[in-house]
Amino acid sequence: MRALFLALSLAPGLVVQAQTPVPPSPFEVVSIKPLDANDKGPVIEITPGGNLNTRVSVFTLMQMAYNVKPFLIAGAPRWLDSEQYRIVARTPSGTSSKNPPTLDTEMQQRIEMLLADRFHLVIHREPRPMPVYRSEEHTSELQSLR
């Protein structure tokens, strides 16, 4: 592989540049408060500037950040889902606007950084056998494909 890279980089007129994705900057200002029973603000609001305004549990934030369904999160303490927080997070000034604002990869990475920094979240991924439903109809379709 190294010889191939050298051969390509020495070819006249050919420029080879390694492109590593630049991680987004973390939220600049974050406010996290236990949810007041009278709080009627938005459940999840992402502004065009990339700011986040939520009233959710840490468990919900984990689902957003890692794009997973609840049944795929194992070993989480109960309070992660039972305690709700008002979280207001602001991006650094000069962050490009997105219209419509979405929960894209950049926002997910910012939420991951927030979880690690403020809640000291550490995750690890592992394969696990899971029960699945398989109907006779699908079984015969799979066998015909072989």
Coordinates of N, CA, C and O in Angstrom, one line a residue:
M1 N 0.8 -1.2 0.0 CA 0.0 0.0 0.0 C 0.9 1.2 0.0 O 0.6 2.2 -0.7
R2 N 2.0 1.2 0.7 CA 2.8 2.4 0.8 C 3.5 2.6 -0.6 O 3.6 3.8 -1.0
A3 N 3.9 1.6 -1.3 CA 4.5 1.7 -2.6 C 3.5 2.4 -3.6 O 3.8 3.2 -4.4
L4 N 2.2 1.9 -3.5 CA 1.2 2.5 -4.4 C 1.0 4.0 -4.1 O 0.9 4.8 -5.0
F5 N 1.0 4.4 -2.8 CA 0.9 5.8 -2.5 C 2.0 6.6 -3.0 O 1.8 7.6 -3.6
L6 N 3.2 6.1 -2.9 CA 4.4 6.8 -3.4 C 4.4 6.9 -4.9 O 4.7 7.9 -5.4
A7 N 3.9 5.9 -5.6 CA 3.9 5.9 -7.0 C 2.8 7.0 -7.4 O 3.1 7.7 -8.4
L8 N 1.7 7.0 -6.8 CA 0.7 8.0 -7.1 C 1.2 9.4 -6.8 O 0.9 10.3 -7.5
S9 N 1.8 9.6 -5.6 CA 2.2 10.9 -5.2 C 3.4 11.4 -6.1 O 3.6 12.6 -6.1
L10 N 4.1 10.6 -6.7 CA 5.3 11.0 -7.5 C 4.9 11.2 -9.0 O 5.6 11.7 -9.8
A11 N 3.7 10.8 -9.4 CA 3.2 11.0 -10.8 C 3.1 12.5 -11.0 O 2.6 13.3 -10.2
P12 N 3.7 13.0 -12.2 CA 3.7 14.4 -12.5 C 2.3 15.0 -12.6 O 1.4 14.4 -13.2
G13 N 2.0 16.1 -12.0 CA 0.8 16.8 -12.1 C -0.3 16.2 -11.2 O -1.4 16.7 -11.2
L14 N -0.1 15.1 -10.5 CA -1.1 14.5 -9.6 C -0.9 14.9 -8.2 O 0.2 14.8 -7.6
V15 N -1.9 15.5 -7.6 CA -1.9 15.9 -6.2 C -2.7 14.9 -5.4 O -3.9 14.7 -5.7
V16 N -2.1 14.4 -4.4 CA -2.9 13.5 -3.5 C -3.0 14.1 -2.1 O -2.0 14.5 -1.5
Q17 N -4.2 14.3 -1.6 CA -4.4 14.8 -0.3 C -5.3 13.9 0.5 O -6.3 13.4 0.0
A18 N -4.9 13.7 1.7 CA -5.7 12.9 2.6 C -6.8 13.8 3.2 O -6.5 14.9 3.6
Q19 N -8.0 13.3 3.1 CA -9.1 14.1 3.6 C -9.7 13.4 4.8 O -10.3 12.3 4.7
T20 N -9.5 13.9 6.0 CA -10.1 13.4 7.2 C -11.2 14.3 7.5 O -11.1 15.5 7.5
P21 N -12.4 13.7 7.9 CA -13.5 14.6 8.2 C -13.2 15.4 9.5 O -12.6 14.9 10.4
V22 N -13.5 16.7 9.4 CA -13.3 17.5 10.5 C -14.5 17.4 11.5 O -15.6 17.7 11.0
P23 N -14.3 17.0 12.7 CA -15.4 16.9 13.6 C -16.0 18.3 13.9 O -15.3 19.3 13.9
P24 N -17.3 18.4 14.1 CA -17.9 19.7 14.4 C -17.4 20.3 15.7 O -17.0 19.5 16.6
S25 N -17.4 21.6 15.8 CA -17.1 22.1 17.1 C -18.2 21.8 18.1 O -19.3 21.7 17.8
P26 N -17.8 21.6 19.4 CA -18.9 21.3 20.4 C -19.7 22.5 20.6 O -19.4 23.6 20.2
F27 N -20.8 22.3 21.3 CA -21.7 23.4 21.7 C -20.8 24.4 22.5 O -20.0 24.0 23.4
E28 N -21.0 25.7 22.3 CA -20.2 26.7 23.0 C -20.8 26.9 24.4 O -20.0 27.0 25.4
V29 N -22.1 27.0 24.5 CA -22.7 27.2 25.8 C -23.8 26.2 26.0 O -24.6 25.9 25.1
V30 N -23.8 25.5 27.2 CA -24.8 24.5 27.5 C -25.4 24.7 28.8 O -24.7 24.9 29.8
S31 N -26.7 24.7 28.9 CA -27.4 24.9 30.2 C -28.3 23.6 30.4 O -29.1 23.2 29.5
I32 N -28.0 22.9 31.5 CA -28.8 21.7 31.8 C -29.4 21.8 33.2 O -28.7 22.1 34.2
K33 N -30.8 21.8 33.2 CA -31.5 21.9 34.5 C -32.5 20.8 34.6 O -33.1 20.4 33.6
P34 N -32.8 20.3 35.8 CA -33.9 19.4 36.0 C -35.2 20.0 35.5 O -35.4 21.2 35.7
L35 N -36.0 19.2 34.8 CA -37.2 19.7 34.2 C -38.2 20.2 35.3 O -38.5 19.4 36.2
D36 N -38.7 21.4 35.2 CA -39.7 21.9 36.1 C -41.1 21.3 35.6 O -41.3 21.2 34.4
A37 N -42.0 21.0 36.5 CA -43.3 20.4 36.1 C -44.1 21.3 35.3 O -44.9 20.9 34.5
N38 N -43.9 22.6 35.4 CA -44.6 23.6 34.6 C -44.0 24.0 33.3 O -44.5 24.8 32.6
D39 N -42.8 23.4 33.0 CA -42.1 23.7 31.7 C -42.9 23.2 30.6 O -43.2 22.0 30.4
K40 N -43.3 24.0 29.7 CA -44.1 23.7 28.5 C -43.4 24.0 27.2 O -44.0 24.1 26.2
G41 N -42.0 24.1 27.3 CA -41.3 24.4 26.1 C -41.2 23.3 25.1 O -41.9 22.2 25.3
P42 N -40.5 23.5 24.0 CA -40.5 22.4 23.0 C -39.8 21.1 23.5 O -38.9 21.2 24.3
V43 N -40.3 20.0 23.0 CA -39.7 18.7 23.4 C -38.3 18.7 22.7 O -37.3 18.4 23.4
I44 N -38.3 18.9 21.5 CA -37.0 18.9 20.7 C -37.1 20.0 19.7 O -37.9 20.0 18.8
E45 N -36.2 21.0 19.8 CA -36.1 22.0 18.8 C -34.7 22.2 18.4 O -33.8 22.4 19.2
I46 N -34.5 22.1 17.0 CA -33.2 22.4 16.5 C -33.3 23.6 15.6 O -34.2 23.6 14.7
T47 N -32.6 24.7 15.8 CA -32.7 25.9 15.1 C -31.8 25.8 13.8 O -30.9 25.0 13.7
P48 N -32.1 26.7 12.8 CA -31.3 26.7 11.6 C -29.8 27.0 11.9 O -28.9 26.5 11.2
G49 N -29.5 27.7 13.0 CA -28.1 27.9 13.4 C -27.4 26.8 14.1 O -26.3 26.8 14.5
G50 N -28.2 25.7 14.3 CA -27.6 24.5 15.0 C -27.7 24.5 16.5 O -27.1 23.7 17.2
N51 N -28.5 25.4 17.1 CA -28.8 25.4 18.5 C -29.8 24.3 18.8 O -30.6 23.9 18.0
L52 N -29.7 23.8 20.1 CA -30.6 22.7 20.5 C -31.4 23.2 21.8 O -30.8 23.7 22.7
N53 N -32.7 23.0 21.8 CA -33.5 23.3 22.9 C -34.4 22.1 23.1 O -35.3 21.8 22.3
T54 N -34.2 21.4 24.2 CA -35.0 20.2 24.5 C -35.5 20.1 25.9 O -35.0 20.7 26.8
R55 N -36.5 19.3 26.1 CA -36.9 18.8 27.4 C -37.1 17.3 27.3 O -38.1 16.8 27.0
V56 N -36.0 16.6 27.5 CA -36.0 15.1 27.3 C -35.1 14.5 28.4 O -34.5 15.1 29.2
S57 N -35.1 13.2 28.4 CA -34.3 12.4 29.3 C -32.9 12.1 28.6 O -32.8 12.3 27.4
V58 N -32.0 11.7 29.4 CA -30.6 11.4 28.8 C -30.8 10.2 27.9 O -30.1 10.1 26.9
F59 N -31.7 9.3 28.2 CA -31.9 8.1 27.4 C -32.4 8.5 26.0 O -31.9 8.0 25.0
T60 N -33.2 9.5 25.9 CA -33.7 10.0 24.6 C -32.5 10.7 23.8 O -32.4 10.5 22.6
L61 N -31.7 11.4 24.6 CA -30.5 12.1 23.9 C -29.6 11.0 23.4 O -29.0 11.2 22.3
M62 N -29.4 9.9 24.1 CA -28.6 8.8 23.6 C -29.1 8.2 22.3 O -28.4 8.0 21.4
Q63 N -30.4 8.1 22.2 CA -31.1 7.5 21.0 C -30.8 8.5 19.9 O -30.6 8.1 18.7
M64 N -30.9 9.8 20.1 CA -30.7 10.8 19.1 C -29.2 10.8 18.6 O -29.0 10.8 17.4
A65 N -28.3 10.8 19.6 CA -26.9 10.9 19.2 C -26.4 9.7 18.5 O -25.6 9.8 17.5
Y66 N -26.8 8.5 18.9 CA -26.2 7.3 18.3 C -27.2 6.6 17.3 O -26.9 5.6 16.8
N67 N -28.3 7.3 17.1 CA -29.3 6.8 16.1 C -29.7 5.3 16.3 O -29.5 4.5 15.4
V68 N -30.1 5.0 17.6 CA -30.4 3.6 17.9 C -31.8 3.6 18.5 O -32.3 4.6 19.0
K69 N -32.4 2.5 18.4 CA -33.8 2.2 19.0 C -33.5 1.9 20.5 O -32.5 1.4 20.9
P70 N -34.5 2.2 21.4 CA -34.4 2.0 22.8 C -34.0 0.6 23.2 O -33.2 0.4 24.1
F71 N -34.5 -0.4 22.5 CA -34.2 -1.8 22.9 C -32.7 -2.2 22.7 O -32.3 -3.2 23.1
L72 N -32.0 -1.3 21.9 CA -30.6 -1.6 21.6 C -29.7 -1.0 22.7 O -28.5 -1.3 22.6
I73 N -30.2 -0.3 23.6 CA -29.4 0.3 24.7 C -29.5 -0.7 25.9 O -30.6 -0.8 26.5
A74 N -28.4 -1.2 26.3 CA -28.4 -2.2 27.5 C -27.5 -1.6 28.6 O -26.5 -1.0 28.4
G75 N -27.9 -2.0 29.8 CA -27.1 -1.6 31.0 C -27.3 -0.2 31.5 O -26.4 0.3 32.3
A76 N -28.3 0.5 31.0 CA -28.5 1.9 31.4 C -29.2 1.9 32.7 O -30.2 1.2 32.9
P77 N -28.8 2.8 33.7 CA -29.5 2.9 34.9 C -30.9 3.5 34.7 O -31.1 4.2 33.7
R78 N -31.9 3.2 35.5 CA -33.2 3.7 35.4 C -33.4 5.2 35.3 O -34.2 5.7 34.5
W79 N -32.6 5.9 36.0 CA -32.7 7.4 36.0 C -32.5 8.0 34.7 O -33.0 9.1 34.4
L80 N -31.7 7.3 33.8 CA -31.5 7.9 32.4 C -32.8 8.1 31.7 O -32.8 9.0 30.8
D81 N -33.8 7.3 31.9 CA -35.0 7.4 31.2 C -36.1 8.1 32.1 O -37.0 8.8 31.5
S82 N -36.0 8.1 33.4 CA -37.0 8.6 34.2 C -36.8 10.1 34.5 O -37.8 10.8 34.7
E83 N -35.6 10.6 34.6 CA -35.4 12.0 34.9 C -35.3 12.8 33.6 O -34.5 12.5 32.7
Q84 N -36.0 13.9 33.6 CA -36.1 14.8 32.4 C -35.3 16.1 32.7 O -35.3 16.5 33.8
Y85 N -34.7 16.6 31.6 CA -34.0 17.8 31.8 C -34.4 18.8 30.7 O -34.8 18.5 29.6
R86 N -34.2 20.1 31.0 CA -34.3 21.2 30.1 C -32.9 21.4 29.6 O -32.0 21.8 30.5
I87 N -32.6 21.2 28.4 CA -31.2 21.4 27.9 C -31.3 22.4 26.8 O -32.0 22.3 25.8
V88 N -30.5 23.5 27.0 CA -30.4 24.5 25.9 C -28.9 24.6 25.6 O -28.1 24.8 26.5
A89 N -28.6 24.3 24.3 CA -27.2 24.3 23.9 C -27.0 25.2 22.7 O -27.8 25.1 21.7
R90 N -26.0 26.1 22.7 CA -25.8 27.0 21.7 C -24.5 26.7 20.9 O -23.5 26.4 21.6
T91 N -24.5 26.8 19.6 CA -23.3 26.6 18.8 C -22.5 27.8 18.8 O -23.0 28.9 19.1
P92 N -21.2 27.7 18.5 CA -20.3 28.9 18.4 C -20.9 29.9 17.3 O -21.5 29.5 16.4
S93 N -20.6 31.1 17.6 CA -21.1 32.1 16.6 C -20.3 31.9 15.3 O -19.2 31.4 15.3
G94 N -21.0 32.1 14.2 CA -20.4 31.8 12.9 C -20.7 30.4 12.3 O -20.2 30.1 11.3
T95 N -21.4 29.6 13.1 CA -21.8 28.3 12.6 C -22.8 28.5 11.5 O -23.7 29.3 11.6
S96 N -22.5 27.7 10.4 CA -23.4 27.9 9.2 C -24.8 27.4 9.5 O -25.0 26.5 10.3
S97 N -25.7 28.2 8.9 CA -27.2 27.8 9.1 C -27.6 26.7 8.2 O -27.0 26.6 7.1
K98 N -28.5 25.9 8.6 CA -29.1 24.9 7.8 C -30.6 25.0 7.8 O -31.2 25.2 8.8
N99 N -31.1 25.1 6.6 CA -32.6 25.2 6.5 C -33.1 24.1 5.6 O -32.8 24.1 4.4
P100 N -33.9 23.2 6.0 CA -34.5 23.1 7.3 C -33.5 22.5 8.3 O -32.6 21.7 7.9
P101 N -33.5 23.0 9.6 CA -32.7 22.4 10.6 C -33.0 20.9 10.8 O -34.2 20.5 10.8
T102 N -32.0 20.1 10.9 CA -32.2 18.6 11.0 C -31.3 18.0 12.0 O -30.3 18.6 12.4
L103 N -31.6 16.8 12.4 CA -30.8 16.0 13.3 C -29.8 15.3 12.3 O -29.9 14.1 12.1
D104 N -28.8 16.0 11.8 CA -27.8 15.4 10.9 C -26.6 14.8 11.7 O -26.6 14.9 12.9
T105 N -25.7 14.3 11.0 CA -24.5 13.8 11.6 C -23.7 14.8 12.4 O -23.3 14.4 13.5
E106 N -23.7 16.0 12.0 CA -23.0 17.1 12.8 C -23.7 17.3 14.1 O -23.0 17.4 15.2
M107 N -25.0 17.4 14.1 CA -25.8 17.5 15.4 C -25.6 16.3 16.3 O -25.4 16.4 17.5
Q108 N -25.6 15.1 15.7 CA -25.5 13.9 16.5 C -24.1 13.9 17.1 O -24.0 13.6 18.3
Q109 N -23.0 14.3 16.4 CA -21.7 14.4 17.1 C -21.7 15.4 18.2 O -21.0 15.2 19.2
R110 N -22.3 16.5 18.0 CA -22.4 17.5 19.1 C -23.1 17.0 20.3 O -22.7 17.2 21.5
I111 N -24.2 16.2 20.1 CA -24.9 15.7 21.2 C -24.0 14.6 21.9 O -24.0 14.5 23.1
E112 N -23.3 13.8 21.1 CA -22.4 12.8 21.7 C -21.4 13.5 22.6 O -21.1 13.0 23.7
M113 N -20.8 14.6 22.2 CA -19.8 15.4 23.0 C -20.5 15.9 24.2 O -19.8 15.9 25.3
L114 N -21.7 16.4 24.1 CA -22.4 16.9 25.3 C -22.6 15.8 26.3 O -22.4 16.0 27.5
L115 N -23.0 14.6 25.8 CA -23.3 13.5 26.8 C -22.0 13.1 27.5 O -22.0 12.8 28.6
A116 N -20.9 13.0 26.7 CA -19.6 12.6 27.3 C -19.1 13.7 28.3 O -18.6 13.3 29.4
D117 N -19.2 15.0 27.9 CA -18.7 16.0 28.8 C -19.6 16.3 30.0 O -19.0 16.3 31.1
R118 N -20.9 16.4 29.9 CA -21.7 16.8 31.0 C -22.3 15.6 31.8 O -22.5 15.7 33.0
F119 N -22.5 14.4 31.2 CA -23.0 13.3 31.9 C -22.0 12.2 32.0 O -22.3 11.1 32.6
H120 N -20.8 12.4 31.6 CA -19.7 11.5 31.6 C -20.1 10.1 31.0 O -19.7 9.1 31.6
L121 N -20.8 10.2 30.0 CA -21.3 9.0 29.3 C -20.1 8.3 28.6 O -19.4 8.9 27.8
V122 N -20.0 7.0 28.8 CA -19.0 6.2 28.1 C -19.8 5.0 27.5 O -20.6 4.3 28.2
I123 N -19.7 4.8 26.3 CA -20.4 3.7 25.6 C -19.4 2.7 25.1 O -18.2 2.9 24.9
H124 N -19.9 1.5 24.8 CA -19.2 0.5 24.1 C -20.1 -0.3 23.3 O -21.3 -0.5 23.7
R125 N -19.8 -0.7 22.1 CA -20.6 -1.4 21.2 C -20.3 -2.9 21.2 O -19.1 -3.2 21.3
E126 N -21.3 -3.7 21.2 CA -21.0 -5.2 21.2 C -22.1 -5.9 20.4 O -23.3 -5.4 20.5
P127 N -21.8 -6.9 19.7 CA -22.8 -7.7 19.0 C -23.6 -8.5 20.0 O -23.0 -9.1 21.0
R128 N -24.9 -8.7 19.8 CA -25.7 -9.5 20.7 C -26.7 -10.2 19.9 O -27.3 -9.7 19.0
P129 N -26.9 -11.5 20.3 CA -28.0 -12.2 19.6 C -29.4 -11.7 20.0 O -29.5 -11.4 21.2
M130 N -30.3 -11.5 19.1 CA -31.6 -10.9 19.4 C -32.6 -11.8 18.8 O -32.4 -12.4 17.7
P131 N -33.8 -12.0 19.5 CA -34.9 -12.7 18.9 C -35.5 -12.0 17.7 O -35.5 -10.8 17.7
V132 N -35.9 -12.7 16.7 CA -36.5 -12.1 15.5 C -37.7 -13.0 15.2 O -37.8 -14.1 15.5
Y133 N -38.6 -12.3 14.5 CA -39.8 -13.0 14.0 C -39.6 -13.5 12.6 O -39.2 -12.7 11.7
R134 N -39.8 -14.7 12.3 CA -39.7 -15.2 10.9 C -40.9 -16.0 10.6 O -41.2 -17.0 11.2
S135 N -41.6 -15.5 9.6 CA -42.8 -16.2 9.1 C -42.5 -17.3 8.1 O -41.4 -17.2 7.5
E136 N -43.4 -18.2 7.9 CA -43.2 -19.3 6.9 C -43.1 -18.7 5.5 O -42.3 -19.2 4.7
E137 N -43.8 -17.7 5.3 CA -43.8 -17.0 4.0 C -42.4 -16.5 3.6 O -41.9 -16.7 2.5
H138 N -41.8 -15.8 4.6 CA -40.4 -15.3 4.4 C -39.4 -16.4 4.3 O -38.4 -16.3 3.6
T139 N -39.6 -17.5 5.0 CA -38.7 -18.6 5.0 C -38.6 -19.2 3.6 O -37.5 -19.4 3.1
S140 N -39.8 -19.4 3.0 CA -39.8 -20.0 1.7 C -39.2 -19.0 0.7 O -38.5 -19.4 -0.3
E141 N -39.4 -17.7 0.8 CA -38.8 -16.7 -0.1 C -37.3 -16.8 0.0 O -36.6 -16.7 -1.0
L142 N -36.7 -16.9 1.3 CA -35.3 -16.9 1.5 C -34.7 -18.2 0.8 O -33.7 -18.2 0.2
Q143 N -35.4 -19.3 1.0 CA -34.9 -20.6 0.4 C -34.9 -20.5 -1.1 O -34.0 -21.1 -1.7
S144 N -35.9 -19.8 -1.7 CA -35.9 -19.8 -3.2 C -34.8 -18.9 -3.7 O -34.4 -19.0 -4.8
L145 N -34.2 -18.0 -2.9 CA -33.1 -17.1 -3.3 C -31.8 -17.8 -3.3 O -30.9 -17.4 -3.9
R146 N -31.7 -18.9 -2.6 CA -30.4 -19.7 -2.4 C -30.1 -20.4 -3.7 O -30.6 -20.9 -4.5

